[in-house]
Short mmCIF file of N, CA and C in Angstrom, two decimals:
data_model
loop_
_atom_site.label_atom_id
_atom_site.label_comp_id
_atom_site.label_asym_id
_atom_site.label_seq_id
_atom_site.Cartn_x
_atom_site.Cartn_y
_atom_site.Cartn_z
N MET A 1 1.72 2.12 -1.94
CA MET A 1 1.76 1.21 -1.21
C MET A 1 0.62 0.81 -1.07
N GLY A 2 0.64 -0.93 -1.07
CA GLY A 2 -0.63 -1.27 -0.28
C GLY A 2 -0.51 -2.76 -0.29
N ASN A 3 -1.67 -3.49 -0.08
CA ASN A 3 -2.09 -4.95 0.17
C ASN A 3 -2.62 -5.75 -0.95
N SER A 4 -3.03 -6.35 -0.93
CA SER A 4 -3.47 -7.31 -2.20
C SER A 4 -4.44 -6.66 -3.07
N VAL A 5 -5.52 -5.81 -2.61
CA VAL A 5 -6.28 -5.07 -3.47
C VAL A 5 -5.44 -3.98 -4.52
N THR A 6 -4.58 -3.46 -3.76
CA THR A 6 -3.51 -2.96 -4.73
C THR A 6 -2.74 -3.37 -5.66
N ALA A 7 -2.75 -4.75 -5.22
CA ALA A 7 -1.81 -5.83 -6.21
C ALA A 7 -2.66 -5.90 -7.15
N GLY A 8 -4.14 -5.81 -6.94
CA GLY A 8 -5.02 -6.34 -8.04
C GLY A 8 -5.64 -7.73 -7.70
N GLY A 9 -5.68 -7.80 -6.34
CA GLY A 9 -6.23 -9.12 -6.01
C GLY A 9 -7.71 -9.25 -6.13
N PHE A 10 -8.44 -10.24 -6.69
CA PHE A 10 -9.85 -10.18 -7.04
C PHE A 10 -10.24 -9.42 -8.07
N CYS A 11 -9.41 -8.80 -8.97
CA CYS A 11 -9.68 -7.85 -10.03
C CYS A 11 -9.85 -8.62 -11.18
N GLN A 12 -10.88 -8.29 -12.06
CA GLN A 12 -11.05 -9.44 -13.18
C GLN A 12 -11.35 -8.67 -14.45
N ASN A 13 -11.36 -7.25 -14.35
CA ASN A 13 -11.84 -6.52 -15.56
C ASN A 13 -11.24 -4.99 -15.47
N ASN A 14 -10.34 -4.81 -16.65
CA ASN A 14 -9.88 -3.51 -16.65
C ASN A 14 -10.24 -2.81 -17.91
N PRO A 15 -10.80 -1.77 -17.84
CA PRO A 15 -11.77 -1.41 -18.82
C PRO A 15 -10.75 -1.04 -20.42
N GLU A 16 -9.41 -0.80 -19.86
CA GLU A 16 -8.34 -0.70 -20.93
C GLU A 16 -7.92 -1.86 -21.45
N LEU A 17 -7.77 -2.93 -20.73
CA LEU A 17 -7.42 -4.16 -21.34
C LEU A 17 -8.19 -5.33 -21.17
N GLY A 18 -9.53 -5.09 -20.71
CA GLY A 18 -10.48 -6.24 -20.87
C GLY A 18 -10.32 -7.15 -19.57
N LYS A 19 -10.76 -8.26 -19.85
CA LYS A 19 -10.71 -9.56 -18.76
C LYS A 19 -9.47 -9.98 -18.48
N ILE A 20 -9.19 -10.10 -17.15
CA ILE A 20 -7.87 -10.50 -16.84
C ILE A 20 -7.86 -11.88 -16.09
N SER A 21 -6.98 -12.52 -15.86
CA SER A 21 -7.11 -13.79 -15.30
C SER A 21 -5.74 -13.97 -14.65
N GLY A 22 -5.49 -15.05 -13.48
CA GLY A 22 -4.23 -15.38 -12.98
C GLY A 22 -3.30 -14.35 -12.50
N MET A 23 -2.14 -14.38 -13.10
CA MET A 23 -1.04 -13.37 -12.38
C MET A 23 -1.20 -12.37 -13.38
N GLU A 24 -1.97 -12.03 -14.30
CA GLU A 24 -2.14 -10.81 -14.87
C GLU A 24 -2.93 -9.70 -14.33
N ARG A 25 -3.50 -10.15 -12.82
CA ARG A 25 -4.18 -9.36 -12.25
C ARG A 25 -3.29 -7.75 -11.85
N ASN A 26 -2.19 -7.87 -11.86
CA ASN A 26 -1.63 -6.55 -11.70
C ASN A 26 -1.89 -5.47 -12.64
N ALA A 27 -2.22 -6.17 -13.75
CA ALA A 27 -2.71 -5.11 -14.96
C ALA A 27 -3.88 -4.69 -14.66
N CYS A 28 -4.74 -5.43 -13.83
CA CYS A 28 -5.79 -4.86 -13.41
C CYS A 28 -6.30 -3.97 -12.24
N SER A 29 -4.78 -3.76 -11.51
CA SER A 29 -5.08 -3.09 -9.99
C SER A 29 -5.41 -1.90 -10.30
N TRP A 30 -5.88 -1.24 -9.21
CA TRP A 30 -6.19 0.25 -9.25
C TRP A 30 -4.71 0.93 -9.52
N GLY A 31 -4.03 0.58 -8.96
CA GLY A 31 -2.38 1.35 -8.98
C GLY A 31 -2.11 1.38 -10.64
N THR A 32 -2.13 0.26 -11.40
CA THR A 32 -1.94 0.36 -12.80
C THR A 32 -2.83 1.00 -13.51
N ARG A 33 -4.28 0.73 -12.87
CA ARG A 33 -5.28 2.15 -13.86
C ARG A 33 -4.86 3.43 -13.69
N LEU A 34 -4.44 3.87 -12.38
CA LEU A 34 -3.97 5.13 -11.90
C LEU A 34 -2.70 5.74 -12.94
N ARG A 35 -2.05 4.53 -12.74
CA ARG A 35 -0.52 5.08 -13.67
C ARG A 35 -0.90 4.97 -15.37
N GLN A 36 -1.97 4.29 -15.73
CA GLN A 36 -2.38 4.50 -17.32
C GLN A 36 -2.93 5.77 -17.28
N MET A 37 -3.92 6.43 -16.42
CA MET A 37 -4.35 7.52 -16.53
C MET A 37 -3.50 8.84 -16.40
N LEU A 38 -2.45 8.96 -15.30
CA LEU A 38 -1.75 9.90 -15.27
C LEU A 38 -0.91 9.85 -16.40
N GLU A 39 -0.51 8.73 -16.92
CA GLU A 39 0.58 8.69 -17.94
C GLU A 39 0.21 9.48 -19.24
N GLY A 40 -1.37 8.96 -19.46
CA GLY A 40 -2.44 9.59 -20.73
C GLY A 40 -2.59 10.96 -20.42
N GLN A 41 -2.55 11.63 -19.17
CA GLN A 41 -2.92 13.08 -18.82
C GLN A 41 -1.71 14.05 -19.15
N PHE A 42 -0.32 13.13 -18.65
CA PHE A 42 0.95 13.74 -18.44
C PHE A 42 1.84 13.09 -18.85
N PRO A 43 1.97 12.87 -20.48
CA PRO A 43 3.03 11.75 -21.09
C PRO A 43 4.62 12.44 -20.44
N GLY A 44 5.19 11.11 -19.89
CA GLY A 44 6.77 11.90 -19.77
C GLY A 44 6.72 12.39 -18.40
N ALA A 45 5.56 12.91 -17.66
CA ALA A 45 5.76 13.71 -16.60
C ALA A 45 5.91 13.05 -15.42
N VAL A 46 5.26 11.83 -15.51
CA VAL A 46 4.79 11.17 -13.87
C VAL A 46 5.53 9.75 -14.03
N GLN A 47 6.15 9.49 -12.91
CA GLN A 47 6.41 7.80 -12.77
C GLN A 47 5.68 7.35 -11.68
N LEU A 48 4.91 6.38 -11.72
CA LEU A 48 4.21 5.90 -10.90
C LEU A 48 4.75 4.41 -10.44
N ASP A 49 5.26 4.13 -9.10
CA ASP A 49 5.77 2.80 -8.62
C ASP A 49 4.75 2.52 -7.85
N VAL A 50 4.26 1.05 -7.98
CA VAL A 50 3.44 0.22 -7.10
C VAL A 50 4.35 -0.66 -6.24
N ALA A 51 3.93 -0.70 -4.83
CA ALA A 51 4.66 -1.78 -4.18
C ALA A 51 3.33 -2.22 -3.60
N ALA A 52 3.16 -3.49 -3.75
CA ALA A 52 1.77 -4.13 -3.15
C ALA A 52 2.52 -5.47 -2.49
N PHE A 53 1.90 -5.83 -1.60
CA PHE A 53 1.76 -7.22 -0.91
C PHE A 53 0.95 -7.56 -0.19
N GLY A 54 0.12 -8.70 -0.44
CA GLY A 54 -1.04 -9.19 0.32
C GLY A 54 -0.78 -9.33 1.66
N GLU A 55 -2.04 -9.74 2.25
CA GLU A 55 -2.02 -9.80 3.89
C GLU A 55 -1.06 -8.90 4.90
N ARG A 56 -0.78 -7.68 4.28
CA ARG A 56 -0.42 -6.85 5.14
C ARG A 56 -1.27 -5.69 5.60
N ASN A 57 -0.83 -5.06 6.75
CA ASN A 57 -1.65 -3.76 7.24
C ASN A 57 -1.02 -2.59 7.20
N THR A 58 -1.28 -1.61 7.76
CA THR A 58 -0.35 -0.58 7.77
C THR A 58 1.22 -0.66 8.65
N ARG A 59 1.17 -1.57 9.63
CA ARG A 59 2.31 -2.00 10.19
C ARG A 59 3.42 -2.92 9.44
N GLY A 60 2.78 -3.46 8.81
CA GLY A 60 3.68 -4.23 7.77
C GLY A 60 4.20 -3.22 6.70
N GLY A 61 3.38 -2.25 6.22
CA GLY A 61 3.70 -1.41 5.20
C GLY A 61 4.71 -0.33 5.78
N THR A 62 4.75 -0.25 7.37
CA THR A 62 5.63 0.73 7.84
C THR A 62 7.30 -0.52 7.61
N LYS A 63 7.18 -1.40 8.00
CA LYS A 63 8.31 -2.44 7.96
C LYS A 63 8.79 -2.45 6.51
N MET A 64 7.95 -2.43 5.71
CA MET A 64 8.57 -2.33 4.38
C MET A 64 9.33 -0.99 4.04
N TRP A 65 8.61 0.17 4.37
CA TRP A 65 9.67 1.24 4.26
C TRP A 65 10.60 1.45 5.06
N GLU A 66 10.56 0.84 6.25
CA GLU A 66 11.69 1.15 7.42
C GLU A 66 12.92 0.34 6.65
N TYR A 67 12.80 -0.82 6.24
CA TYR A 67 13.70 -1.78 5.78
C TYR A 67 14.10 -1.45 4.33
N ASP A 68 13.20 -0.47 3.80
CA ASP A 68 13.78 -0.33 2.29
C ASP A 68 13.58 -1.25 1.52
N LEU A 69 12.11 -1.77 1.36
CA LEU A 69 12.18 -3.17 0.83
C LEU A 69 11.86 -2.94 -0.87
N PHE A 70 12.10 -1.92 -1.30
CA PHE A 70 11.93 -1.48 -2.78
C PHE A 70 13.29 -1.77 -3.67
N ASN A 71 12.63 -1.61 -5.04
CA ASN A 71 13.75 -1.97 -5.97
C ASN A 71 14.84 -0.47 -5.83
N ASP A 72 16.14 -0.90 -6.34
CA ASP A 72 16.73 0.24 -6.23
C ASP A 72 16.54 1.60 -6.99
N ASP A 73 15.73 1.32 -8.13
CA ASP A 73 15.63 2.25 -8.89
C ASP A 73 14.50 2.92 -8.66
N VAL A 74 13.75 2.61 -7.35
CA VAL A 74 12.39 3.42 -6.80
C VAL A 74 13.00 4.68 -6.07
N PRO A 75 13.05 5.97 -6.52
CA PRO A 75 13.78 7.05 -5.52
C PRO A 75 12.74 7.35 -4.55
N ASN A 76 12.90 8.31 -3.65
CA ASN A 76 12.27 8.61 -2.56
C ASN A 76 10.95 9.36 -3.29
N PRO A 77 9.94 8.76 -3.02
CA PRO A 77 8.45 9.31 -3.62
C PRO A 77 8.28 10.50 -3.17
N ASP A 78 7.60 11.82 -4.08
CA ASP A 78 6.88 12.92 -3.91
C ASP A 78 5.69 12.58 -3.05
N ILE A 79 4.87 11.49 -3.52
CA ILE A 79 3.80 11.08 -2.92
C ILE A 79 3.65 9.60 -2.54
N VAL A 80 3.08 9.22 -1.51
CA VAL A 80 2.89 8.06 -0.91
C VAL A 80 1.42 7.94 -0.65
N ILE A 81 0.65 6.91 -1.22
CA ILE A 81 -0.50 6.38 -0.74
C ILE A 81 -0.69 5.16 -0.16
N ASN A 82 -1.28 5.10 1.39
CA ASN A 82 -1.20 4.29 1.79
C ASN A 82 -2.33 3.58 1.67
N THR A 83 -2.70 2.13 0.97
CA THR A 83 -3.60 1.20 0.99
C THR A 83 -3.64 0.19 1.99
N PHE A 84 -2.45 0.01 2.84
CA PHE A 84 -2.57 -1.39 3.87
C PHE A 84 -3.71 -1.06 4.71
N SER A 85 -4.16 0.29 4.59
CA SER A 85 -5.22 0.54 5.82
C SER A 85 -6.00 -0.18 5.79
N THR A 86 -6.68 -0.56 4.54
CA THR A 86 -7.95 -1.56 4.11
C THR A 86 -7.63 -2.93 5.14
N ASN A 87 -6.74 -3.26 5.57
CA ASN A 87 -6.38 -4.37 6.43
C ASN A 87 -6.53 -4.10 7.84
N ASP A 88 -6.44 -2.89 8.05
CA ASP A 88 -6.11 -2.51 9.60
C ASP A 88 -7.00 -3.09 10.57
N MET A 89 -8.28 -3.25 10.09
CA MET A 89 -9.11 -3.86 11.00
C MET A 89 -9.14 -5.48 10.69
N HIS A 90 -8.09 -5.72 10.39
CA HIS A 90 -7.72 -7.46 10.45
C HIS A 90 -7.56 -8.09 11.80
N ALA A 91 -7.72 -9.32 11.56
CA ALA A 91 -7.80 -9.88 13.03
C ALA A 91 -6.61 -9.77 13.75
N MET A 92 -5.50 -9.71 12.92
CA MET A 92 -3.98 -9.71 13.78
C MET A 92 -3.91 -8.04 14.26
N SER A 93 -4.70 -7.14 13.51
CA SER A 93 -4.56 -5.81 14.39
C SER A 93 -5.19 -5.84 15.66
N VAL A 94 -6.31 -6.79 15.39
CA VAL A 94 -7.14 -6.90 16.70
C VAL A 94 -6.52 -7.48 17.91
N LYS A 95 -5.57 -8.53 17.63
CA LYS A 95 -4.95 -9.14 18.49
C LYS A 95 -3.82 -8.12 18.89
N ASP A 96 -3.39 -7.70 17.88
CA ASP A 96 -2.16 -6.90 18.52
C ASP A 96 -2.68 -5.53 19.33
N ALA A 97 -3.87 -5.17 19.37
CA ALA A 97 -4.65 -3.97 20.18
C ALA A 97 -4.71 -4.87 21.63
N GLU A 98 -5.36 -5.86 21.49
CA GLU A 98 -5.51 -6.55 22.86
C GLU A 98 -4.07 -6.65 23.55
N ILE A 99 -3.11 -7.21 22.71
CA ILE A 99 -1.63 -7.20 23.63
C ILE A 99 -1.37 -5.94 24.18
N LYS A 100 -1.71 -4.93 23.40
CA LYS A 100 -0.95 -3.84 24.05
C LYS A 100 -2.16 -2.91 24.72
N ASN A 101 -3.18 -3.86 25.14
CA ASN A 101 -4.38 -3.37 26.04
C ASN A 101 -4.58 -1.78 25.23
N MET A 102 -5.08 -1.82 24.41
CA MET A 102 -5.43 -0.50 23.72
C MET A 102 -6.69 -0.96 22.95
N THR A 103 -7.55 0.19 22.59
CA THR A 103 -8.60 -0.16 21.61
C THR A 103 -8.13 -0.17 20.46
N LEU A 104 -8.85 -0.94 19.41
CA LEU A 104 -8.51 -0.94 18.03
C LEU A 104 -8.43 0.54 17.55
N GLU A 105 -9.32 0.93 17.75
CA GLU A 105 -9.22 2.57 17.12
C GLU A 105 -7.93 3.05 17.39
N ASP A 106 -7.58 3.09 18.66
CA ASP A 106 -6.34 4.02 19.41
C ASP A 106 -4.94 3.04 18.79
N ALA A 107 -5.23 1.63 18.33
CA ALA A 107 -4.09 1.13 17.57
C ALA A 107 -3.98 1.35 16.18
N ILE A 108 -5.03 1.71 15.49
CA ILE A 108 -4.93 1.83 14.15
C ILE A 108 -4.34 3.34 14.03
N ILE A 109 -5.03 4.38 15.10
CA ILE A 109 -4.34 5.81 15.01
C ILE A 109 -2.71 5.60 15.16
N ASP A 110 -2.40 4.65 15.93
CA ASP A 110 -0.92 4.75 16.26
C ASP A 110 -0.17 4.07 15.19
N MET A 111 -0.88 2.97 14.46
CA MET A 111 -0.18 2.20 13.38
C MET A 111 -0.23 3.34 12.39
N ASN A 112 -0.85 4.35 11.91
CA ASN A 112 -1.04 5.16 10.86
C ASN A 112 -0.18 6.34 11.22
N GLN A 113 0.12 6.66 12.30
CA GLN A 113 0.96 7.68 12.67
C GLN A 113 2.44 7.47 12.76
N GLU A 114 2.89 6.25 12.83
CA GLU A 114 4.12 5.34 12.64
C GLU A 114 4.29 5.57 11.26
N PHE A 115 3.48 5.17 10.47
CA PHE A 115 3.76 5.02 8.95
C PHE A 115 4.12 6.35 8.63
N ILE A 116 3.19 7.24 8.97
CA ILE A 116 3.65 8.49 8.18
C ILE A 116 5.12 9.23 8.95
N ARG A 117 4.95 9.00 9.97
CA ARG A 117 6.28 9.53 10.51
C ARG A 117 7.69 8.89 9.77
N LYS A 118 7.37 7.63 9.20
CA LYS A 118 8.48 6.83 8.64
C LYS A 118 8.79 7.24 7.57
N VAL A 119 7.55 7.69 6.52
CA VAL A 119 7.53 7.95 5.30
C VAL A 119 8.08 9.52 5.23
N LEU A 120 7.70 10.53 6.25
CA LEU A 120 8.29 11.55 5.88
C LEU A 120 9.75 12.01 6.60
N LYS A 121 10.17 10.87 7.39
CA LYS A 121 11.63 10.82 7.91
C LYS A 121 12.50 10.79 6.56
N PRO A 122 13.34 11.71 6.07
CA PRO A 122 14.48 11.77 5.10
C PRO A 122 15.36 10.52 5.38
#
C-alpha cells in the first residue's frame, strides 16, 4: 500500500520493460518490479497486489484500510508494506500535528501506530 511513488509516479525506466511513459507508469513502479521478481523466483506461489494512490500519507492509508477500499478479490494479506510513510513529512502532516499541539515526530509515530493497529485487527 502506498502513495504516488508506489504507483510509479516519476518512474521512467523498468529494466524488464524499457522506457515507460504516461499511464504505463504502473508497469514501472517498484511494486510491479517486486511482483516480477517474486513471481520469477516463486512461480505460482506468490500473489502481490498493489494499492497505491498519490497525495496520501499514512493517515490516508489507514482510512483506505479501515473502509476496505480494495477490490473484492484482494484477500486479507499475509504481509502489508506501508509506503505511505514517505509522505508523512508532508505539509498536511505538519498542519495536523500543529492542530493537535504535537511535535511532528509524535504525530508520525501516532499515525503509524494507528495504521499498524488497523492492519493487525482481524
